[in-house]
PDB file of N, CA, C and O in Angstrom:
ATOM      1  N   UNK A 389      39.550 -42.851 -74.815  1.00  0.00           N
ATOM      2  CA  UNK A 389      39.488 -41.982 -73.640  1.00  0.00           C
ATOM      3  C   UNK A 389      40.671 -41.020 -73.608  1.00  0.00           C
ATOM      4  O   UNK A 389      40.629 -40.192 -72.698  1.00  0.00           O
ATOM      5  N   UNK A 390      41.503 -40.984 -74.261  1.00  0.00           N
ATOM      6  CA  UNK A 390      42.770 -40.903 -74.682  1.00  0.00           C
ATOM      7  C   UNK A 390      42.688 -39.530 -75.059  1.00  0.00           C
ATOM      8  O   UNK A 390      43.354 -38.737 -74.394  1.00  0.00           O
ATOM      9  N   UNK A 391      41.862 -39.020 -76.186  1.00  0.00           N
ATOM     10  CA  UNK A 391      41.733 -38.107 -76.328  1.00  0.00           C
ATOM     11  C   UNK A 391      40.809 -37.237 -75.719  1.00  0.00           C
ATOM     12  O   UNK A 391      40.717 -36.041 -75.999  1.00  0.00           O
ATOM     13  N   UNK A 392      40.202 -37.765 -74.980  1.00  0.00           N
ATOM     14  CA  UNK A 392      39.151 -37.014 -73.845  1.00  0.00           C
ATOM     15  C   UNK A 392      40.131 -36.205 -72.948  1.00  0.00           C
ATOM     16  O   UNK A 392      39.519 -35.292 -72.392  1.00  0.00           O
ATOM     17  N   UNK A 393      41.396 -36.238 -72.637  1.00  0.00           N
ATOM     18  CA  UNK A 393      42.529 -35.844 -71.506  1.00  0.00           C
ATOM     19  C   UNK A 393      42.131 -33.912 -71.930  1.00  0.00           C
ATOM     20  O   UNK A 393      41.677 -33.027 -71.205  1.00  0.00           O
ATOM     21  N   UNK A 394      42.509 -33.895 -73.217  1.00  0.00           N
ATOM     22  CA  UNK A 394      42.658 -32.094 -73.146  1.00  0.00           C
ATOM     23  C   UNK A 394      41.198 -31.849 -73.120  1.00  0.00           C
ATOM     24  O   UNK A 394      41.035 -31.431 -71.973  1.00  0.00           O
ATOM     25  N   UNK A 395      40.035 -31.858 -73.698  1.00  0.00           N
ATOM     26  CA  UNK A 395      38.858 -31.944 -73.426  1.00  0.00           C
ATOM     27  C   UNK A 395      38.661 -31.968 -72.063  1.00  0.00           C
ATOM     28  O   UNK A 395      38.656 -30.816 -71.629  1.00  0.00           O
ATOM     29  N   UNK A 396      38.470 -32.932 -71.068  1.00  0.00           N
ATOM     30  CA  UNK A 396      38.337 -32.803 -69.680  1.00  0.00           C
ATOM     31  C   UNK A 396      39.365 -31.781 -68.765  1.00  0.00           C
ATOM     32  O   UNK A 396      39.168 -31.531 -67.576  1.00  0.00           O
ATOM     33  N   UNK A 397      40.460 -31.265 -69.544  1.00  0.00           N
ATOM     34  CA  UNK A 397      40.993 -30.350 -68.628  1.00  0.00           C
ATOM     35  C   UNK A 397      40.795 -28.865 -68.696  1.00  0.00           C
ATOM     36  O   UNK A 397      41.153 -27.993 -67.905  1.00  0.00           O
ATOM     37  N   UNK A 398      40.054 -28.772 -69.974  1.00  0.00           N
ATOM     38  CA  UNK A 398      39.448 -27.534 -70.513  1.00  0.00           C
ATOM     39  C   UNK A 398      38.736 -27.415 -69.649  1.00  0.00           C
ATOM     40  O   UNK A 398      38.922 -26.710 -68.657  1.00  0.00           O
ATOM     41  N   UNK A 399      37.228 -28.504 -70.033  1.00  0.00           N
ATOM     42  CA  UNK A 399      36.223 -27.960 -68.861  1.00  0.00           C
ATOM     43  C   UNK A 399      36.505 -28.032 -67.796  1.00  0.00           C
ATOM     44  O   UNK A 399      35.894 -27.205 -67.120  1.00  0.00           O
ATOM     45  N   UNK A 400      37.447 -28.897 -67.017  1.00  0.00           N
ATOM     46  CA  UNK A 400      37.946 -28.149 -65.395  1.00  0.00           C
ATOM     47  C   UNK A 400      38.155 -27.249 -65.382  1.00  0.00           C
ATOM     48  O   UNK A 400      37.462 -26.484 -64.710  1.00  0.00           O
ATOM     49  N   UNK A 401      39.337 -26.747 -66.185  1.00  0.00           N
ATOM     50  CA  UNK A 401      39.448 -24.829 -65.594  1.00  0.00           C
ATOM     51  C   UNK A 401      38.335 -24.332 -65.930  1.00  0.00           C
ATOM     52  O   UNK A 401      38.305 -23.225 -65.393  1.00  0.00           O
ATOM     53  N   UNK A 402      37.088 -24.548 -66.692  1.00  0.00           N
ATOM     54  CA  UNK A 402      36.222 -23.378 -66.883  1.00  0.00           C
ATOM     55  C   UNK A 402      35.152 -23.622 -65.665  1.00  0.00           C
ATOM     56  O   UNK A 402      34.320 -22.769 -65.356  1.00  0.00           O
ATOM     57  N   UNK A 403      35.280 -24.944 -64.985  1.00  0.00           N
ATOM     58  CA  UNK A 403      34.169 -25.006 -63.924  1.00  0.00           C
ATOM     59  C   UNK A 403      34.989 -24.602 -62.572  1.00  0.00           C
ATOM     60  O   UNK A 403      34.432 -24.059 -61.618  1.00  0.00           O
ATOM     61  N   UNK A 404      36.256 -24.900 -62.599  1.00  0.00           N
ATOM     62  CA  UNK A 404      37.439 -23.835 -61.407  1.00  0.00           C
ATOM     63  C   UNK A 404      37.055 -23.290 -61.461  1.00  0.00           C
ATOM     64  O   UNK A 404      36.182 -23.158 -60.603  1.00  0.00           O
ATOM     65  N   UNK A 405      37.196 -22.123 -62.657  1.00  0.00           N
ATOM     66  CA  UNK A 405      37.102 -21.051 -62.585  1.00  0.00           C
ATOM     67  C   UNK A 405      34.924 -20.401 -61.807  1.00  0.00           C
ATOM     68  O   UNK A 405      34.350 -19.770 -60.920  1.00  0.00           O
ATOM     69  N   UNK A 406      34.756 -21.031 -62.754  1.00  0.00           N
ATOM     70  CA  UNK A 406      33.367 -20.751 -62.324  1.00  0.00           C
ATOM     71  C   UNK A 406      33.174 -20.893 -60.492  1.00  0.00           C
ATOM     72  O   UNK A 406      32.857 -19.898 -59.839  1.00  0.00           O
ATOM     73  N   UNK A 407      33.365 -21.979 -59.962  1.00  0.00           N
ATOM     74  CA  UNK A 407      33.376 -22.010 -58.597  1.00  0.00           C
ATOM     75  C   UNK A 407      34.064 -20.695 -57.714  1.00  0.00           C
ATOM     76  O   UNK A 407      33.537 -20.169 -56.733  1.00  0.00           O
ATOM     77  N   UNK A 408      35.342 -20.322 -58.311  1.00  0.00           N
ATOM     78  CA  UNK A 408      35.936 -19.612 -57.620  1.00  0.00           C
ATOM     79  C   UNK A 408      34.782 -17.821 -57.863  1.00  0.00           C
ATOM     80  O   UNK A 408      34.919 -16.716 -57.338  1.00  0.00           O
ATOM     81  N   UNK A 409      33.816 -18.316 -58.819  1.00  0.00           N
ATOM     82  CA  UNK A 409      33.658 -16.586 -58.776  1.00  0.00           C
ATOM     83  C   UNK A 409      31.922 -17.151 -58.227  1.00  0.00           C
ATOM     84  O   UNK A 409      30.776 -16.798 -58.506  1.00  0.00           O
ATOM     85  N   UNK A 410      32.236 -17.678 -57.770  1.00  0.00           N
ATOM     86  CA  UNK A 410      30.851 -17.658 -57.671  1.00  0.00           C
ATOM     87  C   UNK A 410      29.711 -18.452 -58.130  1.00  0.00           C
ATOM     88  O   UNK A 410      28.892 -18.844 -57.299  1.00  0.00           O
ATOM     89  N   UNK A 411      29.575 -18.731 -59.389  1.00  0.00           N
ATOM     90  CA  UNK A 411      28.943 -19.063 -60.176  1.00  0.00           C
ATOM     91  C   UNK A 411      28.275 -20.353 -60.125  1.00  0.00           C
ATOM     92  O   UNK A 411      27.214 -20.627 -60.686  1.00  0.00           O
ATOM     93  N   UNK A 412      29.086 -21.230 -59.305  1.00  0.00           N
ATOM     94  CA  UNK A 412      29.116 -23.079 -59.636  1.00  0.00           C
ATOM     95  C   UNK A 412      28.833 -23.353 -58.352  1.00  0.00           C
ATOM     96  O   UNK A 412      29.485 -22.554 -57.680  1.00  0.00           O
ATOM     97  N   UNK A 413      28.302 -23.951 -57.764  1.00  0.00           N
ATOM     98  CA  UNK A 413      28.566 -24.451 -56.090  1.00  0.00           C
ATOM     99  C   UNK A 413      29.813 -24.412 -55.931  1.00  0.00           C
ATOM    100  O   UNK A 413      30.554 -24.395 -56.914  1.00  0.00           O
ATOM    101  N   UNK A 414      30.478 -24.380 -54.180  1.00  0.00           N
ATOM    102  CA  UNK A 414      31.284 -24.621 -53.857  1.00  0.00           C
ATOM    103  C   UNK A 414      31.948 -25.692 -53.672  1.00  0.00           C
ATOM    104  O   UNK A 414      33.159 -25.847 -53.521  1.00  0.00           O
ATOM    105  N   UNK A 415      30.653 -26.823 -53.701  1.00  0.00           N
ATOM    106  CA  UNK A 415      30.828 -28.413 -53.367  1.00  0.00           C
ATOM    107  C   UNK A 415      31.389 -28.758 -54.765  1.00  0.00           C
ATOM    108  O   UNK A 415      32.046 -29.797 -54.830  1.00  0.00           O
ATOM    109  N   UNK A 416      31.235 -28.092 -55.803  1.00  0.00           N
ATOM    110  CA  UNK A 416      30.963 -28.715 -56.936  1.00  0.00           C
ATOM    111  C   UNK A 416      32.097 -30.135 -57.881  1.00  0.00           C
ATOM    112  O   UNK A 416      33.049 -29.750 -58.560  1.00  0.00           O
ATOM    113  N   UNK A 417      31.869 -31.236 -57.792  1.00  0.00           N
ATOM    114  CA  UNK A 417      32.990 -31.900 -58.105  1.00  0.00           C
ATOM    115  C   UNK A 417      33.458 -32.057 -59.926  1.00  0.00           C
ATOM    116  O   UNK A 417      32.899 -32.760 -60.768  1.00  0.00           O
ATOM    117  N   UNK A 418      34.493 -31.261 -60.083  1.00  0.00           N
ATOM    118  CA  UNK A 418      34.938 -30.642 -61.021  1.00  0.00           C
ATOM    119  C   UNK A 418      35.118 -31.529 -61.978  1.00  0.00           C
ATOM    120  O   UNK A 418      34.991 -31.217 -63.162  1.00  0.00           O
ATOM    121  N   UNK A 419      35.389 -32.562 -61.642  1.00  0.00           N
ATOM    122  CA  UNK A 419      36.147 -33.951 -62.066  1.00  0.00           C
ATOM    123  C   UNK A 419      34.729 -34.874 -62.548  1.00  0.00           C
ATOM    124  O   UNK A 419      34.754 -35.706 -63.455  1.00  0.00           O
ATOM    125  N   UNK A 420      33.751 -34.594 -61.892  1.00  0.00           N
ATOM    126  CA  UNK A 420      33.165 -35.428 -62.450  1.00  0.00           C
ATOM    127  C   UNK A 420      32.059 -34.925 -63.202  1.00  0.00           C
ATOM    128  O   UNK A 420      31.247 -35.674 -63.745  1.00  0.00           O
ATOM    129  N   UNK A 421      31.993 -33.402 -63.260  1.00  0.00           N
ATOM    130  CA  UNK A 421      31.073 -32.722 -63.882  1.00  0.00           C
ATOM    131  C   UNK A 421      31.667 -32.342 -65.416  1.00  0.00           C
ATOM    132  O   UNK A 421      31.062 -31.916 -66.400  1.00  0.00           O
ATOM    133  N   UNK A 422      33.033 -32.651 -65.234  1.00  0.00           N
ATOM    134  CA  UNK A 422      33.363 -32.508 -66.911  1.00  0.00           C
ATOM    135  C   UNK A 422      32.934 -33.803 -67.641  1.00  0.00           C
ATOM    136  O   UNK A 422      32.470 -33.968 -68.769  1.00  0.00           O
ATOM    137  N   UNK A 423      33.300 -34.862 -66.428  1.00  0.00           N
ATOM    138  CA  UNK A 423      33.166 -36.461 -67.519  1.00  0.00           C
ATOM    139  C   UNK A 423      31.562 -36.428 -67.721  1.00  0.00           C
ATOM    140  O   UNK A 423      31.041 -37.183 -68.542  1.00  0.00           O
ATOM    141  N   UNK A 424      30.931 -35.687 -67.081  1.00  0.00           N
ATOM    142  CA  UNK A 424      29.352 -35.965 -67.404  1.00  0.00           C
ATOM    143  C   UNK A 424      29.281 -34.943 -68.663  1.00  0.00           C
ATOM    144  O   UNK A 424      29.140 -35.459 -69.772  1.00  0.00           O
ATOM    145  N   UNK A 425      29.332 -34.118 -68.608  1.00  0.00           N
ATOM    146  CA  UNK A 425      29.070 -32.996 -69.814  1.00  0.00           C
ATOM    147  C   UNK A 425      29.781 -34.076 -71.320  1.00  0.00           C
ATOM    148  O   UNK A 425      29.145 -34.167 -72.370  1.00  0.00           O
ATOM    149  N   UNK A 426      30.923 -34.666 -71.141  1.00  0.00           N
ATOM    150  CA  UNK A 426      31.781 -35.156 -72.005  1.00  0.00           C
ATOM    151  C   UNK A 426      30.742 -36.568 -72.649  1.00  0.00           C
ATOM    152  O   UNK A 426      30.365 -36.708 -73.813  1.00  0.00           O
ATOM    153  N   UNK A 427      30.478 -37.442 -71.525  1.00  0.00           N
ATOM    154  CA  UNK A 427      29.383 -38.451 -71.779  1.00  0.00           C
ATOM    155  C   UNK A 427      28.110 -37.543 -72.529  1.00  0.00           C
ATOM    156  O   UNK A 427      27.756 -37.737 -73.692  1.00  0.00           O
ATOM    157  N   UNK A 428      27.703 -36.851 -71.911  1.00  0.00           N
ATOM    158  CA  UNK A 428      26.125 -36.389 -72.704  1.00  0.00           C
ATOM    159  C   UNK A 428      26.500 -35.722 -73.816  1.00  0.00           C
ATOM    160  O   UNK A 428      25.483 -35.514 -74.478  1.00  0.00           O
ATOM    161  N   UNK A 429      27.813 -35.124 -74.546  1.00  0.00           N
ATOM    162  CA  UNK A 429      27.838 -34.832 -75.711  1.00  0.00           C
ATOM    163  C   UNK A 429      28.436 -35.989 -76.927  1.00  0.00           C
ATOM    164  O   UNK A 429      28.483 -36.065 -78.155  1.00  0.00           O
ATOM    165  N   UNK A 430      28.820 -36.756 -75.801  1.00  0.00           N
ATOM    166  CA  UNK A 430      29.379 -38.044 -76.800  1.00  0.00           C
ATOM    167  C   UNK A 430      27.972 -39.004 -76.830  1.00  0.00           C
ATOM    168  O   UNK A 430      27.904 -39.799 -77.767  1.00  0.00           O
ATOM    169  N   UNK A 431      27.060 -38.981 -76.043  1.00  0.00           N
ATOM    170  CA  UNK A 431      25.368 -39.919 -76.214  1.00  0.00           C
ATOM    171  C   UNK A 431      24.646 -38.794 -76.131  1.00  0.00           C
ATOM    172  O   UNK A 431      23.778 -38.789 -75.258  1.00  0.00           O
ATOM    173  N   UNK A 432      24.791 -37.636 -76.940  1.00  0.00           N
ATOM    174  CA  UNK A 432      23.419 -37.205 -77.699  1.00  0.00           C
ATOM    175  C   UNK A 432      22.890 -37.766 -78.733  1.00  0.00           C
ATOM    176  O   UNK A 432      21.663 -37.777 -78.825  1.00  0.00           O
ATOM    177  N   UNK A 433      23.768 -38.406 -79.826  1.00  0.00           N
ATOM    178  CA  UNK A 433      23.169 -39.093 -80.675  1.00  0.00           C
ATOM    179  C   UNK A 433      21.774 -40.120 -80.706  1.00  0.00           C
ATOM    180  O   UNK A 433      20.731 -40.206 -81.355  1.00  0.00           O
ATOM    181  N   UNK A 434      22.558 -40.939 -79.406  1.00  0.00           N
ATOM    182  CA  UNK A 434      21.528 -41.427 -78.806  1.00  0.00           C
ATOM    183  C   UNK A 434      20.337 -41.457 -78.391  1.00  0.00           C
ATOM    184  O   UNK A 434      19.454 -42.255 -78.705  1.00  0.00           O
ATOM    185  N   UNK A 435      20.262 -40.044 -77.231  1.00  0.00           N
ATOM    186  CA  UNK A 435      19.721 -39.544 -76.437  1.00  0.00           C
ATOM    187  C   UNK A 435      18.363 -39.025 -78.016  1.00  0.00           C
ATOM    188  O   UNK A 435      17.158 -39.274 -78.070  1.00  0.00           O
ATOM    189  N   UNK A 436      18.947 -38.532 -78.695  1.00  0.00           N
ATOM    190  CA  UNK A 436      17.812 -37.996 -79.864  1.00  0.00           C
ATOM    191  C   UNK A 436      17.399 -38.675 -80.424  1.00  0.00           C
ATOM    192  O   UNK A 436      16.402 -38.362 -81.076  1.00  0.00           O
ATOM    193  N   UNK A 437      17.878 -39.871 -80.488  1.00  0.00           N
ATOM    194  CA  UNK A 437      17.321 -41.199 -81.788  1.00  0.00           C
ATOM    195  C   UNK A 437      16.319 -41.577 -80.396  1.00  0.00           C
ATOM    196  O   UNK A 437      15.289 -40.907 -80.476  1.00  0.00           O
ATOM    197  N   UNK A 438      16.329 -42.212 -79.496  1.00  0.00           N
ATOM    198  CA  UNK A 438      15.630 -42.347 -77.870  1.00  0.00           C
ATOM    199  C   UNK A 438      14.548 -41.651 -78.040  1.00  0.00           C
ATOM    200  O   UNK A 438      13.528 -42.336 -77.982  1.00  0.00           O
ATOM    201  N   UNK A 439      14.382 -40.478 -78.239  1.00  0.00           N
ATOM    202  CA  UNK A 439      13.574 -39.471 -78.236  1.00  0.00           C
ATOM    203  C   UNK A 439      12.726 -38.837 -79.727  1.00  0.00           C
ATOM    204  O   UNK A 439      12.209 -37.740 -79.940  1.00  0.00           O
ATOM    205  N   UNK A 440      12.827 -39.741 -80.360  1.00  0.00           N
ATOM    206  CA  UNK A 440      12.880 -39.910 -81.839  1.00  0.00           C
ATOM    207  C   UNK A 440      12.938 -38.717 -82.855  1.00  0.00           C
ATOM    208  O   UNK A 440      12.246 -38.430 -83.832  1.00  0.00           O
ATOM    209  N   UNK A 441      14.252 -38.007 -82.132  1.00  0.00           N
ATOM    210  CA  UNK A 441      14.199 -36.786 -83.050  1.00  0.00           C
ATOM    211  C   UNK A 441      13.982 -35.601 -82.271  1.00  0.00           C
ATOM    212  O   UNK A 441      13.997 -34.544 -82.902  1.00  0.00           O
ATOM    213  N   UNK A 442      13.798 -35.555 -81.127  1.00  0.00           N
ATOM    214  CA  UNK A 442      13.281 -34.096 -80.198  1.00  0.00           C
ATOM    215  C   UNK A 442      14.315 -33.703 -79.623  1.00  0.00           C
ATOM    216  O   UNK A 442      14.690 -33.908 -78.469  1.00  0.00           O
ATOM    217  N   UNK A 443      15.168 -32.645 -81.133  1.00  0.00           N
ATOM    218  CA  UNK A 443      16.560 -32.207 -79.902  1.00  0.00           C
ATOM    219  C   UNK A 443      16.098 -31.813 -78.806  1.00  0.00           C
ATOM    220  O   UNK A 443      16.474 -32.285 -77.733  1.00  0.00           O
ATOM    221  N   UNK A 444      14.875 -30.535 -78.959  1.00  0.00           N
ATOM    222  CA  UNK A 444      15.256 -29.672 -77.825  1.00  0.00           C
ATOM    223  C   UNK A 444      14.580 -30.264 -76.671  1.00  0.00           C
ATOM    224  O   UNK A 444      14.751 -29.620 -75.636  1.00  0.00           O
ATOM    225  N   UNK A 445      13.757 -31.463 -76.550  1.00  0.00           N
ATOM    226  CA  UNK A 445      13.347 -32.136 -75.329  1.00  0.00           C
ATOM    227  C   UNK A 445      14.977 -32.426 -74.607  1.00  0.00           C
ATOM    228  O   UNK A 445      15.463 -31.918 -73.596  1.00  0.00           O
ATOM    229  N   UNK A 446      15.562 -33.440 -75.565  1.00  0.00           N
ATOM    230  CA  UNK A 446      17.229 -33.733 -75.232  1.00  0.00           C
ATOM    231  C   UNK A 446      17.203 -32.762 -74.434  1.00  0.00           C
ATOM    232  O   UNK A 446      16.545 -32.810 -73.395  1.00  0.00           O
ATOM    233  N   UNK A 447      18.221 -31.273 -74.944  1.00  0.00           N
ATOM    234  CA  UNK A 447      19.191 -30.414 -74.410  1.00  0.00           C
ATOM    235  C   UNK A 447      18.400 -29.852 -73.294  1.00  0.00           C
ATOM    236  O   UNK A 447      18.926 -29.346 -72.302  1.00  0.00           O
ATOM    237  N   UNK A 448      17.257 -29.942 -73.460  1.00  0.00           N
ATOM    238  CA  UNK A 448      15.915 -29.461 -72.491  1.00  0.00           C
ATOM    239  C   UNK A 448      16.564 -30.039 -70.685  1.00  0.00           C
ATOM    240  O   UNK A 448      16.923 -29.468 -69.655  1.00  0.00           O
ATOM    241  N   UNK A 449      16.397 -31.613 -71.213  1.00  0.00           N
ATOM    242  CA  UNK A 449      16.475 -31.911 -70.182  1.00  0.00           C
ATOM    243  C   UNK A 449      17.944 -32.153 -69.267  1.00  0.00           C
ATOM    244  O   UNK A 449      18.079 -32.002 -68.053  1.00  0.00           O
ATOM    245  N   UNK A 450      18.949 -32.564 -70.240  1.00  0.00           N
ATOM    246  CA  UNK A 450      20.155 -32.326 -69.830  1.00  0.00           C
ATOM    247  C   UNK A 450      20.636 -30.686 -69.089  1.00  0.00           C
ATOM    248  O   UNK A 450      21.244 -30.542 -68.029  1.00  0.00           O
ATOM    249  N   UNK A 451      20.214 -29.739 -69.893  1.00  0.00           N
ATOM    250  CA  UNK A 451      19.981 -28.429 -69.198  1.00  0.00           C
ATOM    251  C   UNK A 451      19.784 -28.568 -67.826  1.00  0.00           C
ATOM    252  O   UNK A 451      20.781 -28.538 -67.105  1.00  0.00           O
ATOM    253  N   UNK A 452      18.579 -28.727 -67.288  1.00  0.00           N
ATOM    254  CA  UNK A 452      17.569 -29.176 -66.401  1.00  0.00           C
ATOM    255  C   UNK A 452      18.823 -29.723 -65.282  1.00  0.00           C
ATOM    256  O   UNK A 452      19.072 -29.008 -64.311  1.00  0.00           O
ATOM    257  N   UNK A 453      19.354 -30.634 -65.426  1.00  0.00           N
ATOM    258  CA  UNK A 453      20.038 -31.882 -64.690  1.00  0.00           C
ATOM    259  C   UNK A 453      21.287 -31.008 -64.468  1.00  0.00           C
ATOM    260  O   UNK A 453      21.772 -30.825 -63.351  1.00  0.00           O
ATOM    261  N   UNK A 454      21.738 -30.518 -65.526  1.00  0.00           N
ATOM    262  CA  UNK A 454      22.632 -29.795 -65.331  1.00  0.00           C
ATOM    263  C   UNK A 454      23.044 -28.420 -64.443  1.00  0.00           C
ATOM    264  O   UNK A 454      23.986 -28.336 -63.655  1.00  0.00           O
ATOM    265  N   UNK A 455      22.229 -27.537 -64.736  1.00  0.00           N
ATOM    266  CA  UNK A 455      21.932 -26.253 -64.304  1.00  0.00           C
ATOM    267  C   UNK A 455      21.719 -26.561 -62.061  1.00  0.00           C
ATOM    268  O   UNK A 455      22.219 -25.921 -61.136  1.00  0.00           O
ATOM    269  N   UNK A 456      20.860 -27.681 -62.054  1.00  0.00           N
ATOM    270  CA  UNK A 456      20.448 -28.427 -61.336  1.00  0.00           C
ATOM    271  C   UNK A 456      21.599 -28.308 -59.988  1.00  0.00           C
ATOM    272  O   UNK A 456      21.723 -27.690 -58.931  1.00  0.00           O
ATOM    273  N   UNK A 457      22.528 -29.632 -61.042  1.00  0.00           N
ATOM    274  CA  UNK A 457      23.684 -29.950 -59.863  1.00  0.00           C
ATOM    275  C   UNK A 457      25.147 -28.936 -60.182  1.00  0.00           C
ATOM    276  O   UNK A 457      26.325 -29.198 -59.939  1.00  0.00           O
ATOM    277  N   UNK A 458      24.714 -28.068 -60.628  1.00  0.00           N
ATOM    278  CA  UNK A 458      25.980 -26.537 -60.617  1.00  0.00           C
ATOM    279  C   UNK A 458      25.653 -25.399 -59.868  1.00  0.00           C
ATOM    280  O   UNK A 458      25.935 -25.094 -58.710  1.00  0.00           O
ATOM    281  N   UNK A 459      25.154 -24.956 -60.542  1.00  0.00           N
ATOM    282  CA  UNK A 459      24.447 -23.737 -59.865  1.00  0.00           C
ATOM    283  C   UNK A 459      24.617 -23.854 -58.698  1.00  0.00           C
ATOM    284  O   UNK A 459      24.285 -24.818 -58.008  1.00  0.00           O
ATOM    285  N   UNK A 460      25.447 -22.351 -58.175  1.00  0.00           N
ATOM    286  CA  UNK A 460      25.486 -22.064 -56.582  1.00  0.00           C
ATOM    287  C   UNK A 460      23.749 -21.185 -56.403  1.00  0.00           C
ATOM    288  O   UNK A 460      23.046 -20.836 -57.351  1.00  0.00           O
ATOM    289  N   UNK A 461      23.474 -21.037 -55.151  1.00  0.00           N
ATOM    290  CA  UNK A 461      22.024 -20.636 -55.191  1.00  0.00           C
ATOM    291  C   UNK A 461      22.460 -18.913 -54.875  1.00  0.00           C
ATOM    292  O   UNK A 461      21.578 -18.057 -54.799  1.00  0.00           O
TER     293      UNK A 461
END
Protein backbone atom coordinates (compact mmCIF):
# COMPACT_ATOMS: atom_id res chain seq x y z
CA UNK A 1 0.00 0.00 0.00
CA UNK A 2 3.13 1.74 0.47
CA UNK A 3 3.60 2.53 -2.81
CA UNK A 4 0.06 3.44 -3.61
CA UNK A 5 0.92 6.98 -1.38
CA UNK A 6 2.27 9.00 -4.67
CA UNK A 7 -0.28 7.29 -6.93
CA UNK A 8 -3.27 8.29 -4.67
CA UNK A 9 -2.00 11.82 -4.36
CA UNK A 10 -1.73 12.28 -8.04
CA UNK A 11 -5.21 11.36 -8.60
CA UNK A 12 -6.37 13.72 -5.75
CA UNK A 13 -5.04 16.75 -7.28
CA UNK A 14 -6.43 15.75 -10.63
CA UNK A 15 -10.01 15.11 -9.08
CA UNK A 16 -9.35 18.69 -6.82
CA UNK A 17 -8.69 20.02 -9.47
CA UNK A 18 -11.56 18.71 -11.51
CA UNK A 19 -14.17 19.64 -8.72
CA UNK A 20 -12.91 23.05 -8.46
CA UNK A 21 -13.66 23.71 -12.29
CA UNK A 22 -16.49 22.22 -12.48
CA UNK A 23 -16.18 19.07 -13.86
CA UNK A 24 -16.56 16.43 -10.80
CA UNK A 25 -19.45 16.94 -8.32
CA UNK A 26 -19.03 19.14 -5.60
CA UNK A 27 -19.82 16.37 -3.05
CA UNK A 28 -17.27 14.42 -4.65
CA UNK A 29 -15.10 12.37 -2.06
CA UNK A 30 -11.64 12.71 -3.39
CA UNK A 31 -10.15 10.27 -1.09
CA UNK A 32 -12.09 7.65 -1.88
CA UNK A 33 -12.52 8.02 -5.54
CA UNK A 34 -8.77 7.68 -6.06
CA UNK A 35 -8.62 4.35 -3.84
CA UNK A 36 -11.44 3.08 -6.13
CA UNK A 37 -9.88 3.96 -9.52
CA UNK A 38 -6.48 2.46 -7.79
CA UNK A 39 -8.47 -0.94 -6.73
CA UNK A 40 -10.12 -1.32 -10.32
CA UNK A 41 -6.76 -0.90 -12.03
CA UNK A 42 -5.00 -3.15 -9.63
CA UNK A 43 -8.36 -6.03 -10.20
CA UNK A 44 -8.66 -5.63 -13.82
CA UNK A 45 -6.84 -8.63 -14.24
CA UNK A 46 -9.39 -10.16 -12.58
CA UNK A 47 -12.27 -8.38 -13.55
CA UNK A 48 -11.24 -9.79 -17.39
CA UNK A 49 -10.37 -13.35 -16.51
CA UNK A 50 -14.33 -13.00 -14.59
CA UNK A 51 -15.47 -11.96 -17.79
CA UNK A 52 -13.50 -14.39 -19.75
CA UNK A 53 -11.61 -12.09 -21.77
CA UNK A 54 -14.16 -9.08 -22.57
CA UNK A 55 -11.93 -6.06 -21.94
CA UNK A 56 -14.23 -3.72 -23.24
CA UNK A 57 -17.41 -5.16 -21.30
CA UNK A 58 -14.72 -4.57 -18.12
CA UNK A 59 -13.76 -0.82 -18.88
CA UNK A 60 -17.43 -0.61 -20.24
CA UNK A 61 -18.69 -1.02 -17.10
CA UNK A 62 -16.29 0.48 -14.69
CA UNK A 63 -16.73 3.61 -17.06
CA UNK A 64 -20.43 3.39 -16.37
CA UNK A 65 -19.91 3.33 -12.36
CA UNK A 66 -17.53 5.71 -12.72
CA UNK A 67 -18.63 8.55 -14.92
CA UNK A 68 -21.82 7.75 -12.70
CA UNK A 69 -20.55 8.80 -9.20
CA UNK A 70 -18.26 11.98 -10.66
CA UNK A 71 -19.80 13.75 -12.95
CA UNK A 72 -21.26 17.10 -11.81
CA UNK A 73 -24.68 17.32 -13.86
Amino acid sequence: LDGDVGWSQYLKDILVEGVRAGEFRADLDVEHTALAIIAFCKGVPLLINASKGDVDATVAQFEHAFFAMTLAN
